Short mmCIF file of C-alpha atoms in Angstrom, two decimals:
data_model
loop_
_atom_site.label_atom_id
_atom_site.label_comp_id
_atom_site.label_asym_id
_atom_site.label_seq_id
_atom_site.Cartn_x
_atom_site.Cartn_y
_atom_site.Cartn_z
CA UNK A 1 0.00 0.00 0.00
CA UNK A 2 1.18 3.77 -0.94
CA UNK A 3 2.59 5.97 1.88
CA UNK A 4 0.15 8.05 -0.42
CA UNK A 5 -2.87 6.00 0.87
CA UNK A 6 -3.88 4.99 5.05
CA UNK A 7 -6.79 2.59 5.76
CA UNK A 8 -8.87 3.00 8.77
CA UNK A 9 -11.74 1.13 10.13
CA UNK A 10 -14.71 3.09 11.88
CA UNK A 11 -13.58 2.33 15.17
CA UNK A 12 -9.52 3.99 14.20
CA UNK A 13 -10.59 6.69 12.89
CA UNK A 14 -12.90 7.05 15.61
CA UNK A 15 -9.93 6.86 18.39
CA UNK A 16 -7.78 9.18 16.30
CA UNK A 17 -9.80 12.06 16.04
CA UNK A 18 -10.66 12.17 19.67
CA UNK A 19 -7.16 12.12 20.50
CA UNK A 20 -5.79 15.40 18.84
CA UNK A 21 -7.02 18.48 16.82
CA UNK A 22 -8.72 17.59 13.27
CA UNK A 23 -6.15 20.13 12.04
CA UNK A 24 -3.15 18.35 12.99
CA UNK A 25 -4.16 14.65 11.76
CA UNK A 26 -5.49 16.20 8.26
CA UNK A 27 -2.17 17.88 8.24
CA UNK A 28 -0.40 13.98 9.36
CA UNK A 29 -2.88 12.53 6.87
CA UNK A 30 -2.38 15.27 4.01
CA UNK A 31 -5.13 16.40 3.64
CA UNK A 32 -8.04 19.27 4.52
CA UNK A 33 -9.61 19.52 7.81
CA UNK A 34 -12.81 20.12 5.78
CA UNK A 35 -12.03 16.81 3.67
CA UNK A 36 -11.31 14.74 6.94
CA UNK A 37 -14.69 16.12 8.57
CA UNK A 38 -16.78 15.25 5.37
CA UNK A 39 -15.13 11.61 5.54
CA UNK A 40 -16.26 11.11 9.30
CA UNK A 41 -19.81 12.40 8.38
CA UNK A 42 -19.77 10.14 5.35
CA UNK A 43 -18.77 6.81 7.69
CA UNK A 44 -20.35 8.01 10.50
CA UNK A 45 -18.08 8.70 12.55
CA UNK A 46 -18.38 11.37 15.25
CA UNK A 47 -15.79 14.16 15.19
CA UNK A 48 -15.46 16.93 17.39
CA UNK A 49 -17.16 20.32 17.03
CA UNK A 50 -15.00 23.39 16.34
CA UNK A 51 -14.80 24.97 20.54
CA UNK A 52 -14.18 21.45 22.08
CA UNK A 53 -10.11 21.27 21.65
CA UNK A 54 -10.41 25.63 22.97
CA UNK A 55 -12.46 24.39 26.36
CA UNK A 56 -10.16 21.10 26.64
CA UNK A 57 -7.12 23.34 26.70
CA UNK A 58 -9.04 25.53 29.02
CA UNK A 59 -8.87 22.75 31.59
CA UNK A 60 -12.43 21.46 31.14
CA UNK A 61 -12.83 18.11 31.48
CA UNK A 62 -15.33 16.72 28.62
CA UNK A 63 -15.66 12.76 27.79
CA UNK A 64 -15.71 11.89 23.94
CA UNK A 65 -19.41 10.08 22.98
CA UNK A 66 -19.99 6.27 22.84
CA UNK A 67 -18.67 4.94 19.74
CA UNK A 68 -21.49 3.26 18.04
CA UNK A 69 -21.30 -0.22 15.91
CA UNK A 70 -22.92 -0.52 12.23
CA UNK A 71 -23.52 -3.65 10.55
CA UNK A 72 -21.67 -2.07 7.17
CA UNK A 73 -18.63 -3.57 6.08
CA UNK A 74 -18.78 -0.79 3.86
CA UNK A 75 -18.76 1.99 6.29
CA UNK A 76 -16.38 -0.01 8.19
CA UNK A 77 -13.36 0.66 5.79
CA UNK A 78 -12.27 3.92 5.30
CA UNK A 79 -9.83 4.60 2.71
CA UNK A 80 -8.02 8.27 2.65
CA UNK A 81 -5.63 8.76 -0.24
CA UNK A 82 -3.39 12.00 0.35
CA UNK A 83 -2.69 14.26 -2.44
CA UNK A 84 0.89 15.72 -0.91
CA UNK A 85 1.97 12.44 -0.41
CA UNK A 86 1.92 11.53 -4.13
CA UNK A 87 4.17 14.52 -4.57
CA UNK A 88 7.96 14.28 -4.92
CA UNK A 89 10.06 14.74 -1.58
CA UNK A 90 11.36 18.32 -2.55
CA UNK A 91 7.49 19.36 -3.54
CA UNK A 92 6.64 18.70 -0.17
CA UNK A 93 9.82 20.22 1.59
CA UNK A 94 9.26 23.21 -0.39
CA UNK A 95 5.45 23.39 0.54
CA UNK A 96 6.51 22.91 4.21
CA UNK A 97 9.30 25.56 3.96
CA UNK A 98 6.47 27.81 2.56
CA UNK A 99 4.11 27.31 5.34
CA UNK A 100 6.83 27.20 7.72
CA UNK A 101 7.74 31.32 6.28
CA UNK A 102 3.94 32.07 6.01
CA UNK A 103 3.31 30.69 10.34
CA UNK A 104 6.64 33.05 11.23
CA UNK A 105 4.87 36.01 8.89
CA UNK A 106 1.97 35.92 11.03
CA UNK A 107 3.70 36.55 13.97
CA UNK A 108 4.66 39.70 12.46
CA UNK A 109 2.54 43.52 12.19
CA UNK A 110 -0.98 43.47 12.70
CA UNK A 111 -3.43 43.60 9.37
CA UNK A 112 -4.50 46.73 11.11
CA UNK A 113 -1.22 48.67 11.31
CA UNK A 114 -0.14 47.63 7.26
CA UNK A 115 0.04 51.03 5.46
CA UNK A 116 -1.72 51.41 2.44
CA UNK A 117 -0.49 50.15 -0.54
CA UNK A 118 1.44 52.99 -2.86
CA UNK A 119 0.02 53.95 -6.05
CA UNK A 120 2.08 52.30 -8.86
CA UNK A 121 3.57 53.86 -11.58
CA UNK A 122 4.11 50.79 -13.96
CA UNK A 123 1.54 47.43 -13.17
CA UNK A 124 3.15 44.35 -14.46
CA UNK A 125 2.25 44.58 -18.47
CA UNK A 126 -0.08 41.25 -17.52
CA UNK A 127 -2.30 43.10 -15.41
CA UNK A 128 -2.28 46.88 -17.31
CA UNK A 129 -5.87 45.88 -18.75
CA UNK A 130 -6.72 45.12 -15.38
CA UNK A 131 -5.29 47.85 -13.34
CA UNK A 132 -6.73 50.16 -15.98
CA UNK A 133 -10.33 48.68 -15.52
CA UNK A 134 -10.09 49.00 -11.75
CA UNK A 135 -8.54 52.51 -11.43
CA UNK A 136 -11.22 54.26 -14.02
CA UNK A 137 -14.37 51.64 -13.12
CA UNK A 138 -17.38 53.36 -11.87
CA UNK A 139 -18.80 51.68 -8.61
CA UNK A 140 -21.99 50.01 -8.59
CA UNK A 141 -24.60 51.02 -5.52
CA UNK A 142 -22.86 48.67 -3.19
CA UNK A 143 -19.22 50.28 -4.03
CA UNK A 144 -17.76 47.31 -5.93
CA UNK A 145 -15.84 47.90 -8.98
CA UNK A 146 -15.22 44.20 -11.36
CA UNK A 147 -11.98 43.82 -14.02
CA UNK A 148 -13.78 41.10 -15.71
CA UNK A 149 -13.70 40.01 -19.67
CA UNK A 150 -11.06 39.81 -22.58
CA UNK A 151 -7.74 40.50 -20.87
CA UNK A 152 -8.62 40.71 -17.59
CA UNK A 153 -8.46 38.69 -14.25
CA UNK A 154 -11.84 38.82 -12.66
CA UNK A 155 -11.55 40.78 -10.06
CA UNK A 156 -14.30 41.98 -8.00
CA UNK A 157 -13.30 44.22 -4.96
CA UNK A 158 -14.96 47.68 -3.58
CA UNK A 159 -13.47 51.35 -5.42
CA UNK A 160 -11.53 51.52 -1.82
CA UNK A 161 -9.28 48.19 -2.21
CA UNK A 162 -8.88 48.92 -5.97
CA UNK A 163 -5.16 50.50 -5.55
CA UNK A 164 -4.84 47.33 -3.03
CA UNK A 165 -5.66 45.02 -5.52
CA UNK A 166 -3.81 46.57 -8.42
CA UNK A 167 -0.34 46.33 -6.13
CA UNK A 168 -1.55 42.84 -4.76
CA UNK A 169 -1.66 41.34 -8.47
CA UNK A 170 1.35 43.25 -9.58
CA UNK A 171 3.43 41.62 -7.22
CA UNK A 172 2.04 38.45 -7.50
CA UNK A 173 2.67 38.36 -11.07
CA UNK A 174 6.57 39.39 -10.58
CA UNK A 175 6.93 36.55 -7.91
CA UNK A 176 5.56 33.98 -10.37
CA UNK A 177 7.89 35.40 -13.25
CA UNK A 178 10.76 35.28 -11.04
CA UNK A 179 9.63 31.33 -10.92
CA UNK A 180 9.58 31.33 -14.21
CA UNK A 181 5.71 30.92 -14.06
CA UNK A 182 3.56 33.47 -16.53
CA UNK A 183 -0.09 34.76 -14.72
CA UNK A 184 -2.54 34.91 -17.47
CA UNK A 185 -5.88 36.94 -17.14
CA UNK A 186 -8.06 34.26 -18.03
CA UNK A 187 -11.42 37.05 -18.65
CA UNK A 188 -13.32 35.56 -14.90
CA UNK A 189 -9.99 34.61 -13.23
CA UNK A 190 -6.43 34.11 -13.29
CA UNK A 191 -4.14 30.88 -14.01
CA UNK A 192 -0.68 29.51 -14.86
CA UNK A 193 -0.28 27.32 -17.10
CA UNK A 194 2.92 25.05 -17.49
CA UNK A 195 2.42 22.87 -20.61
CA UNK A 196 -0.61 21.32 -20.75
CA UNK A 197 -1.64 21.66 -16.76
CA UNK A 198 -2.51 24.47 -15.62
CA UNK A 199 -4.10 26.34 -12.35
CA UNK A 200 -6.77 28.96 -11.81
CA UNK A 201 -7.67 31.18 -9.16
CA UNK A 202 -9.22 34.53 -8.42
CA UNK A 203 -8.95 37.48 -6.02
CA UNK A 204 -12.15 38.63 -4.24
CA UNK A 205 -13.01 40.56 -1.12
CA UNK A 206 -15.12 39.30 1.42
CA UNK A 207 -19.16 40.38 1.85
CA UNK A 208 -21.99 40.10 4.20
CA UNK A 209 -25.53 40.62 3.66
CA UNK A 210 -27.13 43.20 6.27
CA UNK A 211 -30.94 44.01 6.00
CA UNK A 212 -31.11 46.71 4.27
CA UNK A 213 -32.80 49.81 6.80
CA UNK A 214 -34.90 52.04 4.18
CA UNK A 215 -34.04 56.04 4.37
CA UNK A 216 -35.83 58.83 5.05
CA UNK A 217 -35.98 59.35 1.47
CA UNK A 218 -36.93 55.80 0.44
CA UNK A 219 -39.80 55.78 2.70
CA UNK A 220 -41.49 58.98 1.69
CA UNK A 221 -40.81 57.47 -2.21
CA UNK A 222 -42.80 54.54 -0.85
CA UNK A 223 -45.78 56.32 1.09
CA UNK A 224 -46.43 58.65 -2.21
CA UNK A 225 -46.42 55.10 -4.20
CA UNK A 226 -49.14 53.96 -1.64
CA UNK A 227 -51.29 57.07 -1.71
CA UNK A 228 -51.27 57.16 -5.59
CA UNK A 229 -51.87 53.55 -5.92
CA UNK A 230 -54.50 54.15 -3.54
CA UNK A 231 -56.17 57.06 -4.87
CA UNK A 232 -56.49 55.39 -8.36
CA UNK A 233 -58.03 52.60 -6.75
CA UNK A 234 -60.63 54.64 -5.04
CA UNK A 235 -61.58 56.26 -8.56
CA UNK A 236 -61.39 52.82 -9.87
CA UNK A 237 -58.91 53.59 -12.59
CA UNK A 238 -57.41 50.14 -12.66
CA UNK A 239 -55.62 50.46 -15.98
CA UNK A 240 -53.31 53.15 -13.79
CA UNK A 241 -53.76 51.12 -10.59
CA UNK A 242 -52.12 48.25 -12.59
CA UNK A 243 -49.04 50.71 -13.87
CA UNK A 244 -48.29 51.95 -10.87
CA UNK A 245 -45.46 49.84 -9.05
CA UNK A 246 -46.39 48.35 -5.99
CA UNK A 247 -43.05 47.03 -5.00
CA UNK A 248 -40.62 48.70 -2.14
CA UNK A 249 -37.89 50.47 -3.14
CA UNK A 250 -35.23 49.44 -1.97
CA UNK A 251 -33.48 45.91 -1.79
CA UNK A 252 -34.12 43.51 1.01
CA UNK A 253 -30.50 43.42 2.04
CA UNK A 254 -27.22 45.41 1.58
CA UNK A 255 -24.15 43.78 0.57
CA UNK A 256 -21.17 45.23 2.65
CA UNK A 257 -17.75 45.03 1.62
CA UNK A 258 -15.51 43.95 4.62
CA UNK A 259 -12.24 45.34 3.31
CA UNK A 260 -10.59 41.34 3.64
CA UNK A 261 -9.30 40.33 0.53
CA UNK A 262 -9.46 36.70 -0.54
CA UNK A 263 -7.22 34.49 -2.79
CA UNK A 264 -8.56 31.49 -3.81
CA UNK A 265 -8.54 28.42 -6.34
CA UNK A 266 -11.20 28.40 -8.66
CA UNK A 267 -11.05 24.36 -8.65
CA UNK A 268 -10.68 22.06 -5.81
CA UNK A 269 -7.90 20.11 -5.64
CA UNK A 270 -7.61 16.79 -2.95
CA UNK A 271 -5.04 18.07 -0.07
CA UNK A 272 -4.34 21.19 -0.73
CA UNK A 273 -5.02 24.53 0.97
CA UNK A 274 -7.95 26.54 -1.41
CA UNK A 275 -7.97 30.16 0.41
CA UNK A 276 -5.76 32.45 1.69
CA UNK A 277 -7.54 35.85 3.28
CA UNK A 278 -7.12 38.59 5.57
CA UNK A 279 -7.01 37.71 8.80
CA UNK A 280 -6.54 39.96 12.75
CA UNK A 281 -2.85 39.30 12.58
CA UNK A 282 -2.23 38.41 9.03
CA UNK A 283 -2.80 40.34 5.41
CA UNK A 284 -2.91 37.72 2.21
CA UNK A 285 0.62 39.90 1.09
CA UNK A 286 2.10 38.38 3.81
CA UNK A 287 1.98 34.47 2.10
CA UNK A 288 3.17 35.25 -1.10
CA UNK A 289 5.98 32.56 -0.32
CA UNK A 290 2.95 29.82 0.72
CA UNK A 291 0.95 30.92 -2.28
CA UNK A 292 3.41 30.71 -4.83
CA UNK A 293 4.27 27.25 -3.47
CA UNK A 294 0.81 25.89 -3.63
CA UNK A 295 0.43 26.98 -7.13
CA UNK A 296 3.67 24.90 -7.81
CA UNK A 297 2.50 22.04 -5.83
CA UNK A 298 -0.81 22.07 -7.52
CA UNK A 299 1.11 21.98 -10.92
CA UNK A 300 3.06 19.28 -10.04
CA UNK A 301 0.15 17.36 -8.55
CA UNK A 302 -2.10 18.13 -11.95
CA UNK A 303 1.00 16.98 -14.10
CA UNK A 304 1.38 13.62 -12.14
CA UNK A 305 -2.32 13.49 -12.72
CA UNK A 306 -2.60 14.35 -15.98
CA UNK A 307 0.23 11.48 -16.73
CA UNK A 308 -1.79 9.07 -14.69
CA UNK A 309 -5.13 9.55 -16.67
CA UNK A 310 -2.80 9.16 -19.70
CA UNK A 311 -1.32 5.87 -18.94
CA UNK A 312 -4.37 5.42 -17.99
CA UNK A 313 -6.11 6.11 -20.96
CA UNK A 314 -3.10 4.04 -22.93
CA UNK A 315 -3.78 1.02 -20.90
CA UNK A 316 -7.39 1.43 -21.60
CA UNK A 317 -7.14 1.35 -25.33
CA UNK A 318 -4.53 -1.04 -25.35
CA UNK A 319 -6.49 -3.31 -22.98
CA UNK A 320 -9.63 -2.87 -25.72
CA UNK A 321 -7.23 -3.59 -28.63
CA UNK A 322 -5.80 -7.11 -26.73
CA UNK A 323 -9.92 -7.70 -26.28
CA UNK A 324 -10.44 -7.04 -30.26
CA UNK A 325 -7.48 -10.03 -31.01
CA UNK A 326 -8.79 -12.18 -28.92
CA UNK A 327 -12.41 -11.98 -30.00
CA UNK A 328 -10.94 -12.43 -33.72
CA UNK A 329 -8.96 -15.44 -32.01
CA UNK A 330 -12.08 -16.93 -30.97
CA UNK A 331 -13.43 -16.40 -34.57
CA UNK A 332 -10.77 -17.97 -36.19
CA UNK A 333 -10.96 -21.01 -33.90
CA UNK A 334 -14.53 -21.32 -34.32
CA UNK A 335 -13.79 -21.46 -38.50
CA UNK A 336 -10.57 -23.61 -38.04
CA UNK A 337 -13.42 -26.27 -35.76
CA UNK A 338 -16.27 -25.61 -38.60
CA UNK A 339 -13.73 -26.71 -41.29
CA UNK A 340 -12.27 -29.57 -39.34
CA UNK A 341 -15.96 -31.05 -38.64
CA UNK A 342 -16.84 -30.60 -42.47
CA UNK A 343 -13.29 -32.43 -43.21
CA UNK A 344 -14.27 -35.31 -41.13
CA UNK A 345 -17.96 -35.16 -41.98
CA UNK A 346 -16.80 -35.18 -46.15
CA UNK A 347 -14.76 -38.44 -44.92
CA UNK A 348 -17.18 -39.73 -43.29
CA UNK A 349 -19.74 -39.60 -46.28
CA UNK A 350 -17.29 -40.61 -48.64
CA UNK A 351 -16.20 -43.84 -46.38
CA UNK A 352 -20.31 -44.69 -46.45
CA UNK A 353 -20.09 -43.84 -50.23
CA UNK A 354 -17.63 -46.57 -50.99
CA UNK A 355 -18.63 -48.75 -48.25
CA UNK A 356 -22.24 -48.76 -50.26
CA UNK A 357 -20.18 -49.04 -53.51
CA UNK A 358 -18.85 -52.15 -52.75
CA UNK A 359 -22.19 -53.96 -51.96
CA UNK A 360 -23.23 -53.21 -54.97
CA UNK A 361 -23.52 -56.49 -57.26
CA UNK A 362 -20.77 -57.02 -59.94
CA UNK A 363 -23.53 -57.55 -62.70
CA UNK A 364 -24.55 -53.93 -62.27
CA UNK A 365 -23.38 -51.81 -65.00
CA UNK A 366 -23.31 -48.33 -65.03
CA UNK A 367 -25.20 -47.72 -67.41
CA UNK A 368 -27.18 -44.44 -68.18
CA UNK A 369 -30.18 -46.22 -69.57
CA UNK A 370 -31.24 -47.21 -66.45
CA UNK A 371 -32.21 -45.64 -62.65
CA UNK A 372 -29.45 -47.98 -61.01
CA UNK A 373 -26.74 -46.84 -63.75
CA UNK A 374 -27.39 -43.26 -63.43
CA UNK A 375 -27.26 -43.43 -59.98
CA UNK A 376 -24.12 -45.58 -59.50
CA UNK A 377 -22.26 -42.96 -61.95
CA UNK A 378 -23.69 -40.52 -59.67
CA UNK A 379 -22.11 -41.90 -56.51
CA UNK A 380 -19.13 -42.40 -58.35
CA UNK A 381 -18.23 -38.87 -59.53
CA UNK A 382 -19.73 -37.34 -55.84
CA UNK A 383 -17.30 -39.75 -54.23
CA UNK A 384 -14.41 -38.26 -56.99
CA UNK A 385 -15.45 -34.81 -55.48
CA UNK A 386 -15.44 -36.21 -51.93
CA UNK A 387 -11.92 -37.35 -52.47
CA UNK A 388 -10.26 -34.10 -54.11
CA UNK A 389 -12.21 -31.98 -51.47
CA UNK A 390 -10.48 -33.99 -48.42
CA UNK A 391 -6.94 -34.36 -50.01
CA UNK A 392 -3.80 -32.45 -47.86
CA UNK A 393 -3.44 -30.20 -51.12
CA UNK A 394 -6.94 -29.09 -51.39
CA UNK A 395 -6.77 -28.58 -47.85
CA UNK A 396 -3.55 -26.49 -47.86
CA UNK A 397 -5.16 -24.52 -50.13
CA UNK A 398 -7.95 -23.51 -47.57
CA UNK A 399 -6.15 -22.74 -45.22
CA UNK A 400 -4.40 -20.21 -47.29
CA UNK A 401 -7.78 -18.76 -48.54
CA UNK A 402 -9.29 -18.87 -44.92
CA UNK A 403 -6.12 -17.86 -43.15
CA UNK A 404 -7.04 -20.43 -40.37
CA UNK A 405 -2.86 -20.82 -39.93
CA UNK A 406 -1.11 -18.40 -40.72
CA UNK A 407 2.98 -18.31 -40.52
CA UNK A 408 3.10 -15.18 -38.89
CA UNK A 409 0.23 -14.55 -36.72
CA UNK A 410 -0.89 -11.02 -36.49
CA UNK A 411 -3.70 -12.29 -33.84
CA UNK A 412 -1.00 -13.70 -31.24
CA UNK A 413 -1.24 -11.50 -28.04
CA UNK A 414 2.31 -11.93 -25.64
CA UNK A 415 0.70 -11.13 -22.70
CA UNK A 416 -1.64 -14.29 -23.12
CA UNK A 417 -5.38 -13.78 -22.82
CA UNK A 418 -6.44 -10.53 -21.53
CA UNK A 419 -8.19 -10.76 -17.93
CA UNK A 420 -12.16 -11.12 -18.40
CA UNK A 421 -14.55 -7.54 -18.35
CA UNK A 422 -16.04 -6.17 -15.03
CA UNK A 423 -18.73 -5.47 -16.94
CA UNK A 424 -19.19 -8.47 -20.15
CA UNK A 425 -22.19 -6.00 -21.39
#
């Protein structure tokens, strides 16, 4: 079994999460705390809510639950497959190293106390369109301002993180060239691409929906809609009543922009971290050095994947192609039996030909005058054919036209008969 892959029954996995943080065994297991939480809930297993390790470091004192039996050998096997541990040793020690930079970064100036970005003079020449877009956009009601379509990277963020952005991106983009990776606006996000694998992500800023507290201004709007849908409906002018709107005016909720900026991975990918935001202590500038080494992990992991649904895919069609010989190996043999039986069954008739023959009574001529001659010179010349027909020549000579033996045989498989289908339909 892979270092790449751990099997755990119920009752192991059970034990292990009860025993130390979910974030430290995904991080032993390599993968997401989020993935090893959906695998509990998907074996039932019970895991441990998000405050218990806080109040058990507190010095409370709080006894795991019963663990539960299920008649499921199905449940009962639990098979977790880590991502990072499919990746080469220095892929790992440089995602490590990352993290490791990224956990000492944190420790560093508050979010609160970064100064604002400068204004940039020159944006990276892979993000001008974008910068551009963002600098000149006009904010919708809620403040946000997008970079999204030909050119661009998809950006949504409010008018006030725009300069933000615009320096965020630009230095992203020169820490990727450095690697010798190109960002490409990709119209609704960004990605690198190395050869045929490639990696997309986005940069958004975080929002909450607040119910939305009319104005002075939107209520008086409303109260004259009222009194004129009212009044037409006292003069009972419903073609006007029916024009009029009726609706409020103004949205249910607000959608607030918290200022936290968000990088994230468009797709999911098994093991791997998928966001990096703002946090009290942190600012998403501060893991450049983890970022850039995810998207390099992530290539590396796609590659090895890509490869693997290759050889895959080879083994696939090769596998069909050995299934093709030997189903035209089991149609030869069924024509090389069929000509053998009608070999033995023209001998056969041939033997009872002659066998008859010779009962016959010397006195009989063959004669076409009469029913017995005709007949005997009948039996003669089929018995003639019966002979020719049966000889090693004539033989030889079907084979050749039936190809039942070849001398090189294009049907001959190496690897021997190819193991039967899962699925014979």
């Amino acid at each position: 079994m892979s270092d790449a892959v751990r099997i755990f029954t119920r009752r192991e996995l059970f034990d292990l999460v009860w025993s130390k943080p979910t974030q430290t065994i995904a991080q032993e297991l390599g993968i997401s705390d989020r993935g090893l939480a959906k695998i509990c809930i998907r074996h039932d297993v019970p895991n441990p809510s998000r405050g218990y390790w806080a109040r058990i470091r507190a010095g409370q004192k709080i006894p795991p639950p019963l663990f539960r039996e299920i008649n499921n050998p199905a449940l009962d096997r639990i098979q977790i497959v880590s991502a990072v541990g499919n990746l080469p040793d220095e892929t790992r020690e440089m995602l490590q190293k990352a993290k490791a930079e990224s956990a000492e970064q944190k420790k560093g100036v508050p979010k609160n106390l970064i100064d604002p970005a400068e204004p940039l003079k020159k944006p990276h020449r892979f993000i001008t369109a974008t910068a551009k877009e963002l600098l000149k956009a006009k904010p919708d009601r809620w403040g946000a301002i997008s970079a999204v379509g030909d050119g661009m990277c998809g950006v949504t963020v409010h008018k006030n993180r725009a300069q933000r952005t615009v320096t965020f991106l630009h230095a992203l983009t020169t820490k990727l060239e450095a690697d010798k990776l190109l960002l490409q606006p990709n119209g609704n996000n960004m990605m690198v691409t190395v050869g045929s694998d490639k990696v997309s992500f986005t940069l958004i800023e975080r929002t909450q929906r607040q119910k939305h507290i009319p104005t002075k201004e939107e209520e008086a709007l409303y109260n004259q809609q009222q009194i004129r849908r009212q009044r037409a409906a006292d003069r009972q002018n419903w073609e006007l009543y029916r024009t009029l709107p009726y609706e409020k005016p103004w949205p249910d909720h607000d959608i607030i922009y918290t200022g936290e900026l968000i990088f994230q991975f468009v797709a999911w990918h098994n093991g791997f971290r998928k966001t990096w935001s703002d946090g009290k202590m942190q600012s998403v500038e501060s893991m450049f050095e983890s970022i850039v080494a995810c998207i390099k992990a992530i290539l590396i992991f796609e590659k090895e994947r890509r490869q693997q649904r290759e050889d895959d895919e080879r083994k696939r069609v090769d596998l069909e192609r050995r299934y093709g010989l030997a189903k035209k190996r089991k149609e030869r043999e069924d024509r090389r039996v069929a000509y053998l039986r009608e070999l033995v069954q023209l001998q056969r008739e041939a033997g009872e030909i002659r066998a008859w023959l010779a009962t016959v009574p010397h006195g009989a001529e063959e004669e076409s005058s009469t029913e017995l001659g005709r007949m005997l010179i009948w039996a003669n010349e089929r018995l003639l054919d019966l002979d020719e027909r049966t000889t090693i020549k004539a033989a030889a000579t079907q084979f050749e036209e039936l190809a039942l033996f070849p001398e090189v045989d294009d049907l001959h498989d190496p690897l021997g008969e190819p193991p039967a289908r899962r699925y014979p339909w």
